[in-house]
Amino acid sequence: MQRPAVMGIVNVTPDSFSDGGVHLDPAVAAAAARRMVEDGAAIVDVGGESTRPGSESVSLDEELRRVVPVLEQLQGVPVSVDTAKSEVARRALELGAELVNDVTALRGDSDLAGIVADAGAYLCLMHMRGEPRTMQLDPRYEDVAGEVAAFLEERLAFAVDAGIAEEHVCLDPGIGFGKTAEQNFELIRRLDVLLALGRPVLVGVSRKSSFGRLFDPDARTGSLAASLGAAVAACERGASIFRVHDVREHVEALAAAGAIA
Ligand code: HH2
């Protein structure tokens, strides 16, 4: 088993599904990010736009207003920026971000690929069916793992064609982005289909409602315990990067799983 890396989530948003409003003050967000690194995060993922089901997009000015003051206070901290906007990515990379986490997989903003390539930055390509506003309306697949893998393979080729080093790209099945709970479970169960593309796989299962709904059909979030169980299951199937809200607990759970493996 590859040594897992934990990516701590810092949502600088009023409306994120599980931590909306918690990190709106830049000083609070930056302190939380530093704590995550002390707790064992390899990188912190700073985002200024919620992509929860049903969310509306935010303007460029608003996203910059949320994210830039936090990044200014995170000099020397390994940072990823969760954005689909090239201008936000450009400012974040200037401020020292190392990775761009684009949930649209370079389909949203045609200038983003060039900005990542020119900066020599790392990139996460994530699968999403549809867009956040509508993506949970009856998603259907013939073969969810095969279709997600085919999409990511095509997006990886697009990124490499745009000049992004293949070794700098990780792939993400996009848990909860246009998938039912059972489709999310199947993607993790069959992670080998994604690993066959030859790139590290990142998963975001933290607090996602698919795991909460195992216990309460109306749950909007998953518990910490359910998140840890899902992360360990993904780790055992070869995922190597874990995007999480609760860093210390995931570092410990994944270390325990790794010691046994
Ligand atoms: N999930 C969310 C946001 N960004 N990026 C990647 N690569 N993978 C994910 O699974 C992923 C992601 C949604 O979670 P969160 O950031 O907690 O919520 P919100 O989008 O409401 O801010």
Tab-separated table of C-alpha atoms and ligand atoms in Angstrom:
chain	number	residue	atom	x	y	z
A	1	MET	CA	0.000	0.000	0.000
A	2	GLN	CA	1.323	3.467	-0.962
A	3	ARG	CA	1.751	5.829	2.020
A	4	PRO	CA	-1.461	7.851	2.043
A	5	ALA	CA	-1.399	11.657	1.897
A	6	VAL	CA	-4.095	13.712	3.572
A	7	MET	CA	-5.374	16.928	1.981
A	8	GLY	CA	-7.094	19.176	4.544
A	9	ILE	CA	-10.191	21.083	3.388
A	10	VAL	CA	-10.466	24.823	4.066
A	11	ASN	CA	-13.739	26.073	2.591
A	12	VAL	CA	-13.837	29.879	2.640
A	13	THR	CA	-17.542	29.902	1.839
A	14	PRO	CA	-20.799	30.744	3.610
A	15	ASP	CA	-22.601	27.708	2.181
A	16	SER	CA	-20.401	24.597	1.975
A	17	PHE	CA	-22.429	21.523	2.843
A	18	SER	CA	-20.679	20.626	6.097
A	19	ASP	CA	-18.519	23.571	7.163
A	20	GLY	CA	-20.128	26.600	5.503
A	21	GLY	CA	-19.297	29.855	7.313
A	22	VAL	CA	-16.698	28.327	9.639
A	23	HIS	CA	-13.659	29.779	7.841
A	24	LEU	CA	-15.008	33.028	6.379
A	25	ASP	CA	-12.591	35.176	8.377
A	26	PRO	CA	-9.185	34.896	6.625
A	27	ALA	CA	-7.280	34.723	9.919
A	28	VAL	CA	-9.507	31.873	11.138
A	29	ALA	CA	-9.121	30.045	7.819
A	30	ALA	CA	-5.336	30.427	7.827
A	31	ALA	CA	-5.082	29.262	11.452
A	32	ALA	CA	-7.232	26.225	10.634
A	33	ALA	CA	-5.014	25.428	7.647
A	34	ARG	CA	-1.844	25.637	9.746
A	35	ARG	CA	-3.412	23.384	12.372
A	36	MET	CA	-4.226	20.841	9.673
A	37	VAL	CA	-0.577	20.759	8.606
A	38	GLU	CA	0.503	20.321	12.243
A	39	ASP	CA	-1.996	17.460	12.436
A	40	GLY	CA	-0.332	15.721	9.505
A	41	ALA	CA	-1.919	17.101	6.330
A	42	ALA	CA	0.461	16.974	3.352
A	43	ILE	CA	-1.402	19.892	1.759
A	44	VAL	CA	-4.417	22.132	2.446
A	45	ASP	CA	-7.091	22.715	-0.200
A	46	VAL	CA	-8.418	26.282	-0.071
A	47	GLY	CA	-11.672	26.928	-1.927
A	48	GLY	CA	-13.989	29.924	-2.307
A	49	GLU	CA	-16.918	28.280	-4.080
A	50	SER	CA	-19.201	25.545	-2.798
A	51	THR	CA	-19.931	22.754	-5.268
A	52	ARG	CA	-22.489	20.973	-3.090
A	53	PRO	CA	-25.536	19.630	-4.932
A	54	GLY	CA	-27.842	22.514	-5.846
A	55	SER	CA	-25.235	25.255	-5.362
A	56	GLU	CA	-24.982	28.294	-7.640
A	57	SER	CA	-21.615	29.500	-8.913
A	58	VAL	CA	-19.981	32.613	-7.451
A	59	SER	CA	-18.486	35.538	-9.371
A	60	LEU	CA	-14.763	35.851	-10.026
A	61	ASP	CA	-14.504	38.936	-7.788
A	62	GLU	CA	-16.228	37.211	-4.913
A	63	GLU	CA	-14.109	34.078	-5.209
A	64	LEU	CA	-10.897	36.165	-5.278
A	65	ARG	CA	-12.145	38.191	-2.292
A	66	ARG	CA	-12.606	34.992	-0.297
A	67	VAL	CA	-9.475	33.093	-1.284
A	68	VAL	CA	-6.662	35.630	-1.786
A	69	PRO	CA	-6.482	36.993	1.805
A	70	VAL	CA	-6.243	33.414	3.102
A	71	LEU	CA	-3.472	32.470	0.686
A	72	GLU	CA	-1.574	35.650	1.612
A	73	GLN	CA	-1.466	34.337	5.175
A	74	LEU	CA	-0.331	30.852	4.160
A	75	GLN	CA	3.130	31.588	2.818
A	76	GLY	CA	5.330	28.530	3.321
A	77	VAL	CA	2.352	26.186	3.789
A	78	PRO	CA	1.704	23.567	1.063
A	79	VAL	CA	-1.487	24.777	-0.592
A	80	SER	CA	-3.880	23.530	-3.226
A	81	VAL	CA	-6.555	25.824	-4.656
A	82	ASP	CA	-10.022	24.380	-5.274
A	83	THR	CA	-11.173	26.405	-8.262
A	84	ALA	CA	-12.360	26.107	-11.843
A	85	LYS	CA	-11.463	29.717	-12.671
A	86	SER	CA	-8.170	30.490	-14.409
A	87	GLU	CA	-7.799	33.907	-12.769
A	88	VAL	CA	-8.232	32.460	-9.270
A	89	ALA	CA	-5.722	29.726	-10.117
A	90	ARG	CA	-3.271	32.281	-11.523
A	91	ARG	CA	-3.398	34.430	-8.372
A	92	ALA	CA	-3.169	31.371	-6.139
A	93	LEU	CA	-0.137	30.006	-8.008
A	94	GLU	CA	1.541	33.438	-7.743
A	95	LEU	CA	0.904	33.267	-4.000
A	96	GLY	CA	2.612	29.880	-3.763
A	97	ALA	CA	-0.105	27.278	-4.352
A	98	GLU	CA	1.347	24.051	-5.733
A	99	LEU	CA	-1.754	22.272	-6.986
A	100	VAL	CA	-4.950	23.260	-8.773
A	101	ASN	CA	-7.969	21.154	-7.837
A	102	ASP	CA	-10.435	21.628	-10.682
A	103	VAL	CA	-13.764	19.831	-10.226
A	104	THR	CA	-14.579	20.545	-13.894
A	105	ALA	CA	-11.436	18.682	-15.078
A	106	LEU	CA	-10.415	21.553	-17.411
A	107	ARG	CA	-13.838	21.784	-19.046
A	108	GLY	CA	-14.919	25.014	-17.334
A	109	ASP	CA	-12.403	27.734	-18.199
A	110	SER	CA	-10.415	27.359	-21.404
A	111	ASP	CA	-7.458	29.353	-19.998
A	112	LEU	CA	-6.927	27.137	-16.967
A	113	ALA	CA	-4.846	24.394	-18.617
A	114	GLY	CA	-2.290	26.904	-19.933
A	115	ILE	CA	-1.962	28.556	-16.532
A	116	VAL	CA	-1.301	25.217	-14.810
A	117	ALA	CA	1.148	24.209	-17.558
A	118	ASP	CA	3.074	27.508	-17.466
A	119	ALA	CA	3.386	27.372	-13.678
A	120	GLY	CA	4.557	23.730	-13.737
A	121	ALA	CA	1.890	23.121	-11.075
A	122	TYR	CA	0.208	19.922	-9.962
A	123	LEU	CA	-3.383	19.283	-11.030
A	124	CYS	CA	-6.304	17.196	-9.807
A	125	LEU	CA	-8.799	16.176	-12.504
A	126	MET	CA	-12.176	15.172	-11.069
A	127	HIS	CA	-15.138	13.464	-12.690
A	128	MET	CA	-18.480	15.245	-12.478
A	129	ARG	CA	-21.666	14.385	-14.372
A	130	GLY	CA	-23.552	17.597	-15.164
A	131	GLU	CA	-23.065	20.654	-12.945
A	132	PRO	CA	-23.578	21.162	-9.187
A	133	ARG	CA	-26.976	22.839	-9.637
A	134	THR	CA	-28.507	19.767	-11.290
A	135	MET	CA	-26.056	16.874	-10.971
A	136	GLN	CA	-28.039	14.799	-8.458
A	137	LEU	CA	-31.187	14.660	-10.624
A	138	ASP	CA	-31.374	10.957	-11.489
A	139	PRO	CA	-27.775	10.181	-12.529
A	140	ARG	CA	-27.562	7.014	-14.673
A	141	TYR	CA	-24.627	4.960	-15.924
A	142	GLU	CA	-24.334	1.598	-17.693
A	143	ASP	CA	-20.998	0.963	-15.995
A	144	VAL	CA	-20.076	3.749	-13.598
A	145	ALA	CA	-16.423	2.756	-13.040
A	146	GLY	CA	-15.744	2.223	-16.753
A	147	GLU	CA	-17.423	5.500	-17.743
A	148	VAL	CA	-15.627	7.532	-15.065
A	149	ALA	CA	-12.291	5.958	-16.071
A	150	ALA	CA	-12.895	6.699	-19.770
A	151	PHE	CA	-13.713	10.323	-18.918
A	152	LEU	CA	-10.594	10.737	-16.763
A	153	GLU	CA	-8.397	9.080	-19.396
A	154	GLU	CA	-9.628	11.585	-21.988
A	155	ARG	CA	-9.159	14.520	-19.586
A	156	LEU	CA	-5.636	13.341	-18.702
A	157	ALA	CA	-4.739	13.223	-22.410
A	158	PHE	CA	-6.201	16.745	-22.824
A	159	ALA	CA	-4.097	18.037	-19.907
A	160	VAL	CA	-0.921	16.447	-21.268
A	161	ASP	CA	-1.633	17.885	-24.745
A	162	ALA	CA	-1.920	21.311	-23.115
A	163	GLY	CA	1.613	20.940	-21.726
A	164	ILE	CA	0.882	19.727	-18.188
A	165	ALA	CA	3.341	17.044	-17.057
A	166	GLU	CA	1.553	13.705	-16.725
A	167	GLU	CA	3.504	13.047	-13.487
A	168	HIS	CA	1.856	16.167	-12.045
A	169	VAL	CA	-1.713	14.932	-12.466
A	170	CYS	CA	-3.859	12.990	-10.018
A	171	LEU	CA	-7.315	11.628	-10.784
A	172	ASP	CA	-10.495	11.707	-8.712
A	173	PRO	CA	-13.732	9.767	-9.287
A	174	GLY	CA	-15.739	12.715	-7.864
A	175	ILE	CA	-17.657	11.027	-5.071
A	176	GLY	CA	-21.107	12.656	-4.884
A	177	PHE	CA	-20.785	14.605	-8.134
A	178	GLY	CA	-23.637	13.261	-10.252
A	179	LYS	CA	-23.800	9.810	-8.626
A	180	THR	CA	-26.191	7.919	-6.403
A	181	ALA	CA	-24.940	6.440	-3.135
A	182	GLU	CA	-24.663	2.991	-4.719
A	183	GLN	CA	-22.727	4.432	-7.677
A	184	ASN	CA	-20.334	6.111	-5.198
A	185	PHE	CA	-19.822	2.800	-3.390
A	186	GLU	CA	-19.217	0.963	-6.650
A	187	LEU	CA	-16.602	3.533	-7.716
A	188	ILE	CA	-14.650	2.916	-4.524
A	189	ARG	CA	-15.162	-0.857	-4.721
A	190	ARG	CA	-13.773	-0.842	-8.263
A	191	LEU	CA	-10.996	1.709	-7.794
A	192	ASP	CA	-8.649	-0.648	-9.672
A	193	VAL	CA	-10.316	0.518	-12.914
A	194	LEU	CA	-9.120	4.081	-12.209
A	195	LEU	CA	-5.717	2.998	-10.922
A	196	ALA	CA	-5.152	1.263	-14.268
A	197	LEU	CA	-4.761	4.759	-15.772
A	198	GLY	CA	-1.413	4.906	-13.986
A	199	ARG	CA	-1.916	8.058	-11.922
A	200	PRO	CA	-2.454	8.500	-8.165
A	201	VAL	CA	-6.115	8.499	-7.178
A	202	LEU	CA	-7.536	11.158	-4.832
A	203	VAL	CA	-10.855	10.535	-3.118
A	204	GLY	CA	-13.183	12.918	-1.314
A	205	VAL	CA	-15.514	10.906	0.876
A	206	SER	CA	-15.301	13.171	3.919
A	207	ARG	CA	-18.729	13.926	5.429
A	208	LYS	CA	-20.461	13.081	2.133
A	209	SER	CA	-24.135	12.313	2.535
A	210	SER	CA	-23.978	8.881	0.827
A	211	PHE	CA	-22.312	7.590	3.991
A	212	GLY	CA	-24.696	9.441	6.328
A	213	ARG	CA	-27.732	8.018	4.504
A	214	LEU	CA	-26.691	4.499	5.497
A	215	PHE	CA	-28.127	5.448	8.889
A	216	ASP	CA	-30.599	8.252	8.202
A	217	PRO	CA	-32.308	8.537	4.798
A	218	ASP	CA	-32.565	12.321	5.189
A	219	ALA	CA	-28.939	12.911	6.227
A	220	ARG	CA	-27.262	15.840	4.487
A	221	THR	CA	-23.799	14.953	5.783
A	222	GLY	CA	-21.921	11.838	6.808
A	223	SER	CA	-20.459	11.439	10.284
A	224	LEU	CA	-16.755	11.433	11.054
A	225	ALA	CA	-16.883	7.712	11.833
A	226	ALA	CA	-18.558	6.903	8.502
A	227	SER	CA	-16.003	9.085	6.688
A	228	LEU	CA	-13.126	7.228	8.325
A	229	GLY	CA	-14.604	3.859	7.369
A	230	ALA	CA	-14.998	4.947	3.755
A	231	ALA	CA	-11.481	6.417	3.639
A	232	VAL	CA	-9.924	3.209	4.952
A	233	ALA	CA	-11.909	1.167	2.412
A	234	ALA	CA	-10.659	3.458	-0.380
A	235	CYS	CA	-7.111	3.268	0.951
A	236	GLU	CA	-7.170	-0.533	0.909
A	237	ARG	CA	-8.281	-0.371	-2.723
A	238	GLY	CA	-5.339	1.851	-3.694
A	239	ALA	CA	-6.410	5.486	-3.227
A	240	SER	CA	-3.424	7.515	-2.087
A	241	ILE	CA	-4.696	11.066	-1.470
A	242	PHE	CA	-7.620	11.774	0.872
A	243	ARG	CA	-9.431	15.120	0.837
A	244	VAL	CA	-10.799	15.477	4.368
A	245	HIS	CA	-12.251	17.926	6.871
A	246	ASP	CA	-10.956	16.129	9.995
A	247	VAL	CA	-7.238	15.780	9.417
A	248	ARG	CA	-5.899	14.302	12.640
A	249	GLU	CA	-8.508	11.527	12.741
A	250	HIS	CA	-7.860	10.535	9.123
A	251	VAL	CA	-4.086	10.578	9.568
A	252	GLU	CA	-4.470	8.196	12.508
A	253	ALA	CA	-7.025	5.913	10.844
A	254	LEU	CA	-4.976	5.639	7.661
A	255	ALA	CA	-1.767	5.047	9.619
A	256	ALA	CA	-3.461	2.229	11.537
A	257	ALA	CA	-4.752	0.692	8.296
A	258	GLY	CA	-1.297	1.084	6.754
A	259	ALA	CA	0.461	-0.560	9.692
A	260	ILE	CA	-1.712	-3.636	9.218
A	261	ALA	CA	-1.352	-3.676	5.421
B	1	HH2	N1	-15.589	17.483	-3.052
B	1	HH2	C1	-16.002	18.740	-2.775
B	1	HH2	C2	-15.303	19.842	-3.257
B	1	HH2	N2	-14.181	19.697	-3.983
B	1	HH2	N3	-12.579	18.289	-4.991
B	1	HH2	C3	-12.144	17.056	-5.291
B	1	HH2	N4	-11.034	16.901	-6.005
B	1	HH2	N5	-12.820	15.937	-4.861
B	1	HH2	C4	-13.966	16.010	-4.131
B	1	HH2	O1	-14.556	14.957	-3.796
B	1	HH2	C5	-14.451	17.310	-3.799
B	1	HH2	C6	-13.723	18.451	-4.262
B	1	HH2	C7	-17.225	18.927	-1.951
B	1	HH2	O2	-16.899	18.932	-0.593
B	1	HH2	P1	-16.712	20.241	0.293
B	1	HH2	O3	-15.559	21.057	-0.186
B	1	HH2	O4	-16.626	19.849	1.718
B	1	HH2	O5	-18.079	21.023	0.121
B	1	HH2	P2	-18.541	22.274	-0.749
B	1	HH2	O6	-18.359	21.932	-2.198
B	1	HH2	O7	-19.992	22.446	-0.355
B	1	HH2	O8	-17.682	23.443	-0.367
